PDB file of C-alpha atoms and ligand atoms in Angstrom:
ATOM      1  CA  MET N   1     -10.541   4.652  20.507  1.00  0.00           C
ATOM      2  CA  THR N   2     -11.365   6.777  17.488  1.00  0.00           C
ATOM      3  CA  VAL N   3     -14.129   7.235  15.318  1.00  0.00           C
ATOM      4  CA  HIS N   4     -13.143   4.449  12.939  1.00  0.00           C
ATOM      5  CA  ILE N   5     -10.637   2.294  15.127  1.00  0.00           C
ATOM      6  CA  GLY N   6     -11.498   0.636  18.497  1.00  0.00           C
ATOM      7  CA  ALA N   7      -8.006   0.042  19.561  1.00  0.00           C
ATOM      8  CA  LYS N   8      -6.781   1.466  22.939  1.00  0.00           C
ATOM      9  CA  PRO N   9      -4.047   3.625  23.102  1.00  0.00           C
ATOM     10  CA  GLY N  10      -0.896   1.785  22.808  1.00  0.00           C
ATOM     11  CA  ASP N  11      -2.247  -1.001  21.019  1.00  0.00           C
ATOM     12  CA  ILE N  12      -0.860  -0.055  17.489  1.00  0.00           C
ATOM     13  CA  ALA N  13       2.836  -0.443  17.016  1.00  0.00           C
ATOM     14  CA  GLU N  14       5.014   2.477  15.462  1.00  0.00           C
ATOM     15  CA  THR N  15       5.067   0.105  12.194  1.00  0.00           C
ATOM     16  CA  VAL N  16       1.839  -0.378  10.595  1.00  0.00           C
ATOM     17  CA  LEU N  17       1.563  -2.470   7.213  1.00  0.00           C
ATOM     18  CA  MET N  18      -1.628  -1.760   5.355  1.00  0.00           C
ATOM     19  CA  PRO N  19      -3.195  -4.308   3.077  1.00  0.00           C
ATOM     20  CA  GLY N  20      -6.571  -2.917   1.426  1.00  0.00           C
ATOM     21  CA  ASP N  21      -8.445  -5.919   2.264  1.00  0.00           C
ATOM     22  CA  PRO N  22      -9.094  -6.696   6.057  1.00  0.00           C
ATOM     23  CA  LEU N  23      -8.876 -10.249   5.801  1.00  0.00           C
ATOM     24  CA  ARG N  24      -5.365  -9.978   4.128  1.00  0.00           C
ATOM     25  CA  ALA N  25      -4.455  -7.882   7.472  1.00  0.00           C
ATOM     26  CA  GLU N  26      -5.787 -11.261   9.260  1.00  0.00           C
ATOM     27  CA  TRP N  27      -3.851 -13.563   7.170  1.00  0.00           C
ATOM     28  CA  VAL N  28      -0.633 -11.609   7.504  1.00  0.00           C
ATOM     29  CA  ALA N  29      -0.932 -11.372  11.320  1.00  0.00           C
ATOM     30  CA  GLU N  30      -1.642 -15.333  11.334  1.00  0.00           C
ATOM     31  CA  THR N  31       1.209 -15.809   8.721  1.00  0.00           C
ATOM     32  CA  PHE N  32       3.876 -13.724   9.839  1.00  0.00           C
ATOM     33  CA  LEU N  33       3.649 -12.359  13.317  1.00  0.00           C
ATOM     34  CA  ASP N  34       4.077 -14.049  16.702  1.00  0.00           C
ATOM     35  CA  ASN N  35       1.433 -13.428  19.361  1.00  0.00           C
ATOM     36  CA  ALA N  36      -0.887 -11.258  17.373  1.00  0.00           C
ATOM     37  CA  GLU N  37      -3.782  -9.858  18.911  1.00  0.00           C
ATOM     38  CA  CYS N  38      -6.929  -8.430  16.969  1.00  0.00           C
ATOM     39  CA  VAL N  39      -7.102  -4.945  18.031  1.00  0.00           C
ATOM     40  CA  ASN N  40      -9.671  -3.322  15.854  1.00  0.00           C
ATOM     41  CA  ARG N  41     -12.946  -4.948  14.391  1.00  0.00           C
ATOM     42  CA  VAL N  42     -14.919  -1.533  13.812  1.00  0.00           C
ATOM     43  CA  ARG N  43     -16.799  -2.047  10.458  1.00  0.00           C
ATOM     44  CA  GLY N  44     -14.942  -5.183   9.936  1.00  0.00           C
ATOM     45  CA  MET N  45     -11.699  -3.169   9.274  1.00  0.00           C
ATOM     46  CA  TYR N  46      -9.569  -5.462  11.080  1.00  0.00           C
ATOM     47  CA  GLY N  47      -6.097  -4.626  12.774  1.00  0.00           C
ATOM     48  CA  PHE N  48      -4.056  -6.746  14.465  1.00  0.00           C
ATOM     49  CA  THR N  49      -0.578  -6.001  16.539  1.00  0.00           C
ATOM     50  CA  GLY N  50       2.330  -8.693  17.298  1.00  0.00           C
ATOM     51  CA  SER N  51       5.585  -9.017  16.481  1.00  0.00           C
ATOM     52  CA  TRP N  52       8.160 -10.059  13.724  1.00  0.00           C
ATOM     53  CA  LYS N  53      11.622 -10.875  14.559  1.00  0.00           C
ATOM     54  CA  GLY N  54      11.174  -9.097  17.890  1.00  0.00           C
ATOM     55  CA  HIS N  55      10.069  -6.112  16.322  1.00  0.00           C
ATOM     56  CA  ARG N  56       6.657  -4.618  17.332  1.00  0.00           C
ATOM     57  CA  VAL N  57       4.474  -4.463  14.304  1.00  0.00           C
ATOM     58  CA  SER N  58       0.618  -3.806  13.494  1.00  0.00           C
ATOM     59  CA  VAL N  59      -1.116  -4.963  10.375  1.00  0.00           C
ATOM     60  CA  HIS N  60      -4.451  -2.764   9.682  1.00  0.00           C
ATOM     61  CA  GLY N  61      -6.795  -2.762   6.707  1.00  0.00           C
ATOM     62  CA  SER N  62      -7.006   0.449   4.406  1.00  0.00           C
ATOM     63  CA  GLY N  63     -10.092  -0.358   2.420  1.00  0.00           C
ATOM     64  CA  MET N  64     -10.230   0.483  -1.362  1.00  0.00           C
ATOM     65  CA  GLY N  65      -9.583   3.803  -2.348  1.00  0.00           C
ATOM     66  CA  MET N  66      -8.078   6.953  -1.072  1.00  0.00           C
ATOM     67  CA  PRO N  67     -11.005   8.192   1.025  1.00  0.00           C
ATOM     68  CA  SER N  68     -10.858   5.193   2.762  1.00  0.00           C
ATOM     69  CA  LEU N  69      -6.938   5.003   3.375  1.00  0.00           C
ATOM     70  CA  SER N  70      -7.205   8.496   4.497  1.00  0.00           C
ATOM     71  CA  ILE N  71      -9.438   7.791   7.371  1.00  0.00           C
ATOM     72  CA  TYR N  72      -7.446   5.096   8.579  1.00  0.00           C
ATOM     73  CA  ALA N  73      -3.966   6.330   7.971  1.00  0.00           C
ATOM     74  CA  ASN N  74      -5.056   9.555   9.554  1.00  0.00           C
ATOM     75  CA  GLU N  75      -6.071   7.927  12.564  1.00  0.00           C
ATOM     76  CA  LEU N  76      -3.127   5.625  12.879  1.00  0.00           C
ATOM     77  CA  ILE N  77      -0.729   8.561  12.504  1.00  0.00           C
ATOM     78  CA  ARG N  78      -2.498  11.230  14.664  1.00  0.00           C
ATOM     79  CA  ASP N  79      -4.162   9.188  17.423  1.00  0.00           C
ATOM     80  CA  TYR N  80      -2.052   6.124  17.528  1.00  0.00           C
ATOM     81  CA  GLY N  81       1.544   7.552  16.655  1.00  0.00           C
ATOM     82  CA  ALA N  82       2.351   5.300  13.710  1.00  0.00           C
ATOM     83  CA  LYS N  83       5.601   6.475  12.378  1.00  0.00           C
ATOM     84  CA  THR N  84       6.085   3.888   9.512  1.00  0.00           C
ATOM     85  CA  LEU N  85       3.432   2.962   7.251  1.00  0.00           C
ATOM     86  CA  ILE N  86       3.706   0.378   4.365  1.00  0.00           C
ATOM     87  CA  ARG N  87       0.973  -0.187   1.922  1.00  0.00           C
ATOM     88  CA  ILE N  88       1.000  -3.894   0.894  1.00  0.00           C
ATOM     89  CA  GLY N  89      -1.478  -4.534  -2.134  1.00  0.00           C
ATOM     90  CA  SER N  90      -1.907  -5.446  -5.667  1.00  0.00           C
ATOM     91  CA  CYS N  91      -1.797  -3.360  -8.912  1.00  0.00           C
ATOM     92  CA  GLY N  92      -2.402  -3.738 -12.445  1.00  0.00           C
ATOM     93  CA  ALA N  93       0.700  -3.499 -14.769  1.00  0.00           C
ATOM     94  CA  MET N  94       0.924  -0.583 -17.360  1.00  0.00           C
ATOM     95  CA  GLN N  95       4.208  -1.264 -19.200  1.00  0.00           C
ATOM     96  CA  GLU N  96       5.267  -4.487 -21.343  1.00  0.00           C
ATOM     97  CA  SER N  97       8.527  -4.750 -19.209  1.00  0.00           C
ATOM     98  CA  VAL N  98       6.286  -5.569 -16.027  1.00  0.00           C
ATOM     99  CA  ALA N  99       4.871  -9.274 -15.730  1.00  0.00           C
ATOM    100  CA  VAL N 100       2.059 -10.657 -13.431  1.00  0.00           C
ATOM    101  CA  ARG N 101       3.652 -11.705  -9.987  1.00  0.00           C
ATOM    102  CA  ASP N 102       6.539  -8.773 -10.264  1.00  0.00           C
ATOM    103  CA  VAL N 103       6.944  -6.408  -7.470  1.00  0.00           C
ATOM    104  CA  ILE N 104       6.482  -2.836  -7.763  1.00  0.00           C
ATOM    105  CA  LEU N 105       8.354  -0.213  -5.245  1.00  0.00           C
ATOM    106  CA  ALA N 106       6.247   2.829  -5.987  1.00  0.00           C
ATOM    107  CA  MET N 107       8.675   5.719  -5.695  1.00  0.00           C
ATOM    108  CA  THR N 108       6.184   8.280  -6.782  1.00  0.00           C
ATOM    109  CA  ALA N 109       2.397   8.148  -7.190  1.00  0.00           C
ATOM    110  CA  SER N 110       0.632  10.261  -9.945  1.00  0.00           C
ATOM    111  CA  SER N 111      -3.135  11.065  -9.763  1.00  0.00           C
ATOM    112  CA  LEU N 112      -5.930  13.179 -11.377  1.00  0.00           C
ATOM    113  CA  SER N 113      -6.881  14.103  -7.844  1.00  0.00           C
ATOM    114  CA  THR N 114      -6.661  12.838  -4.320  1.00  0.00           C
ATOM    115  CA  PRO N 115      -8.174  13.690  -0.885  1.00  0.00           C
ATOM    116  CA  SER N 116      -5.554  16.458  -0.372  1.00  0.00           C
ATOM    117  CA  ARG N 117      -6.483  18.392  -3.447  1.00  0.00           C
ATOM    118  CA  GLY N 118      -8.486  20.755  -1.226  1.00  0.00           C
ATOM    119  CA  ILE N 119      -5.078  21.350   0.926  1.00  0.00           C
ATOM    120  CA  PHE N 120      -2.591  21.663  -2.024  1.00  0.00           C
ATOM    121  CA  ARG N 121      -5.278  23.387  -4.570  1.00  0.00           C
ATOM    122  CA  GLU N 122      -3.413  25.068  -7.218  1.00  0.00           C
ATOM    123  CA  LEU N 123      -0.042  23.012  -6.132  1.00  0.00           C
ATOM    124  CA  ASN N 124       0.714  19.632  -8.046  1.00  0.00           C
ATOM    125  CA  PHE N 125       2.281  18.400  -4.967  1.00  0.00           C
ATOM    126  CA  ALA N 126       4.544  15.520  -5.854  1.00  0.00           C
ATOM    127  CA  PRO N 127       3.784  12.202  -3.541  1.00  0.00           C
ATOM    128  CA  CYS N 128       6.978  10.176  -3.164  1.00  0.00           C
ATOM    129  CA  ALA N 129       8.080   7.220  -0.756  1.00  0.00           C
ATOM    130  CA  ASP N 130      10.485   7.396   2.093  1.00  0.00           C
ATOM    131  CA  TYR N 131      13.791   7.163   0.261  1.00  0.00           C
ATOM    132  CA  GLY N 132      15.301   5.071   3.253  1.00  0.00           C
ATOM    133  CA  LEU N 133      12.612   2.570   3.113  1.00  0.00           C
ATOM    134  CA  LEU N 134      12.385   2.445  -0.566  1.00  0.00           C
ATOM    135  CA  ARG N 135      16.111   1.629  -0.535  1.00  0.00           C
ATOM    136  CA  ALA N 136      15.723  -0.948   1.949  1.00  0.00           C
ATOM    137  CA  ALA N 137      12.960  -2.599   0.250  1.00  0.00           C
ATOM    138  CA  ALA N 138      15.020  -2.900  -2.743  1.00  0.00           C
ATOM    139  CA  ASP N 139      17.546  -4.422  -1.070  1.00  0.00           C
ATOM    140  CA  ALA N 140      15.425  -6.905   0.402  1.00  0.00           C
ATOM    141  CA  ALA N 141      13.445  -7.837  -3.055  1.00  0.00           C
ATOM    142  CA  ALA N 142      16.932  -8.222  -4.496  1.00  0.00           C
ATOM    143  CA  ARG N 143      17.863 -10.878  -1.319  1.00  0.00           C
ATOM    144  CA  ILE N 144      14.390 -12.514  -2.055  1.00  0.00           C
ATOM    145  CA  GLY N 145      14.932 -12.843  -5.350  1.00  0.00           C
ATOM    146  CA  ALA N 146      11.602 -11.309  -6.347  1.00  0.00           C
ATOM    147  CA  THR N 147      11.330  -9.432  -9.880  1.00  0.00           C
ATOM    148  CA  THR N 148      11.091  -5.911  -8.961  1.00  0.00           C
ATOM    149  CA  HIS N 149      10.725  -2.651 -10.591  1.00  0.00           C
ATOM    150  CA  VAL N 150      11.208   0.870  -8.966  1.00  0.00           C
ATOM    151  CA  GLY N 151       9.361   3.999 -10.550  1.00  0.00           C
ATOM    152  CA  GLY N 152       6.308   5.681 -10.817  1.00  0.00           C
ATOM    153  CA  ILE N 153       2.654   4.443 -10.415  1.00  0.00           C
ATOM    154  CA  TYR N 154      -0.772   5.846 -10.828  1.00  0.00           C
ATOM    155  CA  SER N 155      -3.209   6.006  -8.115  1.00  0.00           C
ATOM    156  CA  ALA N 156      -6.472   6.036  -9.439  1.00  0.00           C
ATOM    157  CA  ASP N 157     -10.158   7.049  -8.233  1.00  0.00           C
ATOM    158  CA  VAL N 158     -12.016   4.398 -10.063  1.00  0.00           C
ATOM    159  CA  PHE N 159     -11.336   0.738 -10.659  1.00  0.00           C
ATOM    160  CA  TYR N 160     -13.763   0.389 -13.805  1.00  0.00           C
ATOM    161  CA  ASP N 161     -12.131   3.267 -15.779  1.00  0.00           C
ATOM    162  CA  GLU N 162     -13.556   4.987 -19.054  1.00  0.00           C
ATOM    163  CA  ARG N 163     -10.528   6.817 -19.929  1.00  0.00           C
ATOM    164  CA  PRO N 164      -8.223   4.168 -22.132  1.00  0.00           C
ATOM    165  CA  ASP N 165      -6.369   7.881 -23.265  1.00  0.00           C
ATOM    166  CA  LEU N 166      -5.111   8.441 -19.969  1.00  0.00           C
ATOM    167  CA  ASN N 167      -3.769   4.879 -19.447  1.00  0.00           C
ATOM    168  CA  GLU N 168      -2.008   5.311 -22.558  1.00  0.00           C
ATOM    169  CA  ILE N 169      -0.606   8.626 -21.991  1.00  0.00           C
ATOM    170  CA  MET N 170       0.662   6.965 -18.649  1.00  0.00           C
ATOM    171  CA  THR N 171       2.104   4.009 -20.362  1.00  0.00           C
ATOM    172  CA  ARG N 172       4.081   6.461 -22.428  1.00  0.00           C
ATOM    173  CA  HIS N 173       5.297   8.372 -19.448  1.00  0.00           C
ATOM    174  CA  GLY N 174       6.699   5.183 -17.921  1.00  0.00           C
ATOM    175  CA  ILE N 175       4.267   4.739 -15.147  1.00  0.00           C
ATOM    176  CA  LEU N 176       4.659   0.896 -13.974  1.00  0.00           C
ATOM    177  CA  GLY N 177       1.449   0.003 -12.741  1.00  0.00           C
ATOM    178  CA  VAL N 178      -2.142   1.451 -11.559  1.00  0.00           C
ATOM    179  CA  GLU N 179      -3.793   0.879  -7.993  1.00  0.00           C
ATOM    180  CA  MET N 180      -6.011   3.068  -6.027  1.00  0.00           C
ATOM    181  CA  GLU N 181      -4.174   4.274  -2.516  1.00  0.00           C
ATOM    182  CA  ALA N 182      -0.727   5.049  -2.573  1.00  0.00           C
ATOM    183  CA  ALA N 183      -0.908   8.757  -3.603  1.00  0.00           C
ATOM    184  CA  GLU N 184      -2.832   9.908  -0.647  1.00  0.00           C
ATOM    185  CA  LEU N 185      -0.713   7.550   1.885  1.00  0.00           C
ATOM    186  CA  TYR N 186       2.404   9.580   0.462  1.00  0.00           C
ATOM    187  CA  ASN N 187       0.790  13.086   1.108  1.00  0.00           C
ATOM    188  CA  LEU N 188      -0.294  12.266   4.458  1.00  0.00           C
ATOM    189  CA  ALA N 189       3.088  10.872   5.352  1.00  0.00           C
ATOM    190  CA  ALA N 190       4.698  14.174   3.952  1.00  0.00           C
ATOM    191  CA  ARG N 191       2.186  16.235   6.094  1.00  0.00           C
ATOM    192  CA  HIS N 192       2.965  14.494   9.406  1.00  0.00           C
ATOM    193  CA  GLY N 193       6.619  13.649   9.056  1.00  0.00           C
ATOM    194  CA  VAL N 194       6.384  10.100   8.972  1.00  0.00           C
ATOM    195  CA  ARG N 195       7.671   7.367   6.687  1.00  0.00           C
ATOM    196  CA  ALA N 196       5.777   5.763   3.769  1.00  0.00           C
ATOM    197  CA  LEU N 197       6.117   2.942   0.808  1.00  0.00           C
ATOM    198  CA  ALA N 198       3.790   1.340  -1.089  1.00  0.00           C
ATOM    199  CA  VAL N 199       5.159  -2.230  -1.987  1.00  0.00           C
ATOM    200  CA  LEU N 200       2.649  -3.848  -4.843  1.00  0.00           C
ATOM    201  CA  THR N 201       2.294  -7.239  -6.331  1.00  0.00           C
ATOM    202  CA  VAL N 202       1.084  -7.188  -9.985  1.00  0.00           C
ATOM    203  CA  SER N 203      -2.367  -8.841 -10.164  1.00  0.00           C
ATOM    204  CA  ASP N 204      -3.267  -7.976 -13.565  1.00  0.00           C
ATOM    205  CA  HIS N 205      -1.958  -6.300 -16.756  1.00  0.00           C
ATOM    206  CA  LEU N 206      -3.988  -3.865 -18.703  1.00  0.00           C
ATOM    207  CA  LEU N 207      -1.803  -4.486 -21.883  1.00  0.00           C
ATOM    208  CA  THR N 208      -1.822  -8.033 -22.218  1.00  0.00           C
ATOM    209  CA  HIS N 209      -4.907  -8.701 -19.911  1.00  0.00           C
ATOM    210  CA  GLU N 210      -3.305 -11.636 -18.028  1.00  0.00           C
ATOM    211  CA  ALA N 211      -4.469 -11.914 -14.593  1.00  0.00           C
ATOM    212  CA  LEU N 212      -2.911 -13.960 -11.550  1.00  0.00           C
ATOM    213  CA  PRO N 213      -4.802 -17.243 -10.900  1.00  0.00           C
ATOM    214  CA  ALA N 214      -6.362 -16.961  -7.321  1.00  0.00           C
ATOM    215  CA  GLU N 215      -4.177 -19.589  -6.076  1.00  0.00           C
ATOM    216  CA  ASP N 216      -1.158 -17.682  -6.919  1.00  0.00           C
ATOM    217  CA  ARG N 217      -2.078 -14.584  -5.308  1.00  0.00           C
ATOM    218  CA  GLN N 218      -1.207 -15.794  -1.704  1.00  0.00           C
ATOM    219  CA  ARG N 219       2.471 -16.899  -2.683  1.00  0.00           C
ATOM    220  CA  SER N 220       2.803 -13.391  -4.580  1.00  0.00           C
ATOM    221  CA  PHE N 221       1.453 -11.699  -1.504  1.00  0.00           C
ATOM    222  CA  ALA N 222       3.802 -13.335   1.049  1.00  0.00           C
ATOM    223  CA  GLU N 223       6.873 -11.991  -1.248  1.00  0.00           C
ATOM    224  CA  MET N 224       5.590  -8.739  -0.801  1.00  0.00           C
ATOM    225  CA  VAL N 225       4.818  -8.927   3.078  1.00  0.00           C
ATOM    226  CA  GLU N 226       8.436 -10.239   3.661  1.00  0.00           C
ATOM    227  CA  VAL N 227       9.848  -7.178   1.417  1.00  0.00           C
ATOM    228  CA  ALA N 228       7.579  -4.819   3.584  1.00  0.00           C
ATOM    229  CA  LEU N 229       8.740  -6.293   6.912  1.00  0.00           C
ATOM    230  CA  GLU N 230      12.553  -6.362   6.056  1.00  0.00           C
ATOM    231  CA  ALA N 231      12.422  -2.869   4.682  1.00  0.00           C
ATOM    232  CA  ALA N 232      10.433  -1.602   7.806  1.00  0.00           C
ATOM    233  CA  PHE N 233      13.177  -2.709  10.118  1.00  0.00           C
ATOM    234  CA  ALA N 234      16.296  -2.756   8.184  1.00  0.00           C
TER     235      ALA N 234
HETATM  236  N1  LIG M 301      -6.918  -0.538 -11.457  1.00  0.00           N
HETATM  237  C1  LIG M 301      -6.861  -0.184 -10.056  1.00  0.00           C
HETATM  238  N2  LIG M 301      -6.574  -0.807  -9.100  1.00  0.00           N
HETATM  239  C2  LIG M 301      -6.141  -2.045  -9.429  1.00  0.00           C
HETATM  240  C3  LIG M 301      -6.008  -2.643 -10.577  1.00  0.00           C
HETATM  241  C4  LIG M 301      -6.386  -1.707 -11.575  1.00  0.00           C
HETATM  242  O1  LIG M 301      -6.240  -2.346 -12.692  1.00  0.00           O
HETATM  243  N3  LIG M 301      -5.443  -3.784 -10.199  1.00  0.00           N
HETATM  244  C5  LIG M 301      -5.181  -3.946  -8.887  1.00  0.00           C
HETATM  245  N4  LIG M 301      -5.573  -2.905  -8.404  1.00  0.00           N
END
């Protein structure tokens, strides 16, 4: 047990998928895993462990935002021995060429700040995905037939943003989409020598203001989970 995770030692697999929403973790476990067992319920941040095509895998919620993800990812890596962490979540598109329902594989994650800022201080560290995972995810997405974009994303500290000027600068610099967790996941993976990737489905569009209808979210989410699982065990 750790401060925030009630699982026993050995209850968590080396590969962990991390959706923001703990109820999504439950849905992923029920839909994709065999013999899934709930291994954490502390604060309602559910974690499950089961198997996929014979591979042991956990799914654990990260919560929303980098401070929350940092708590769970730190404990999963340091206390439970997680070696491959794949964020599965949604993002807002920042390019005309990206459409709602598309999949984004986050090669890098820019930010204004992350919980690691106090460690890096004057260093502008460049958080990036594990190349092997990224390549395997791109291959898996192509096989599945998902419209996929690989590139930089923006990990924001706020959902209700008051800086449209910053969004414009990021769009101009090719940033594909915005979410709120990947940059710190990549920082932590680098610090602890483990693999990380963020696989994102586009739920809304900052330029066209289109949003994915609720009934379509599950289907897009399923495609993303398949990409993440195939990449993890490629
Ligand atoms: N901003 C931040 N995070 C998000 C968004 C957004 O527009 N859409 C989905 N996650």
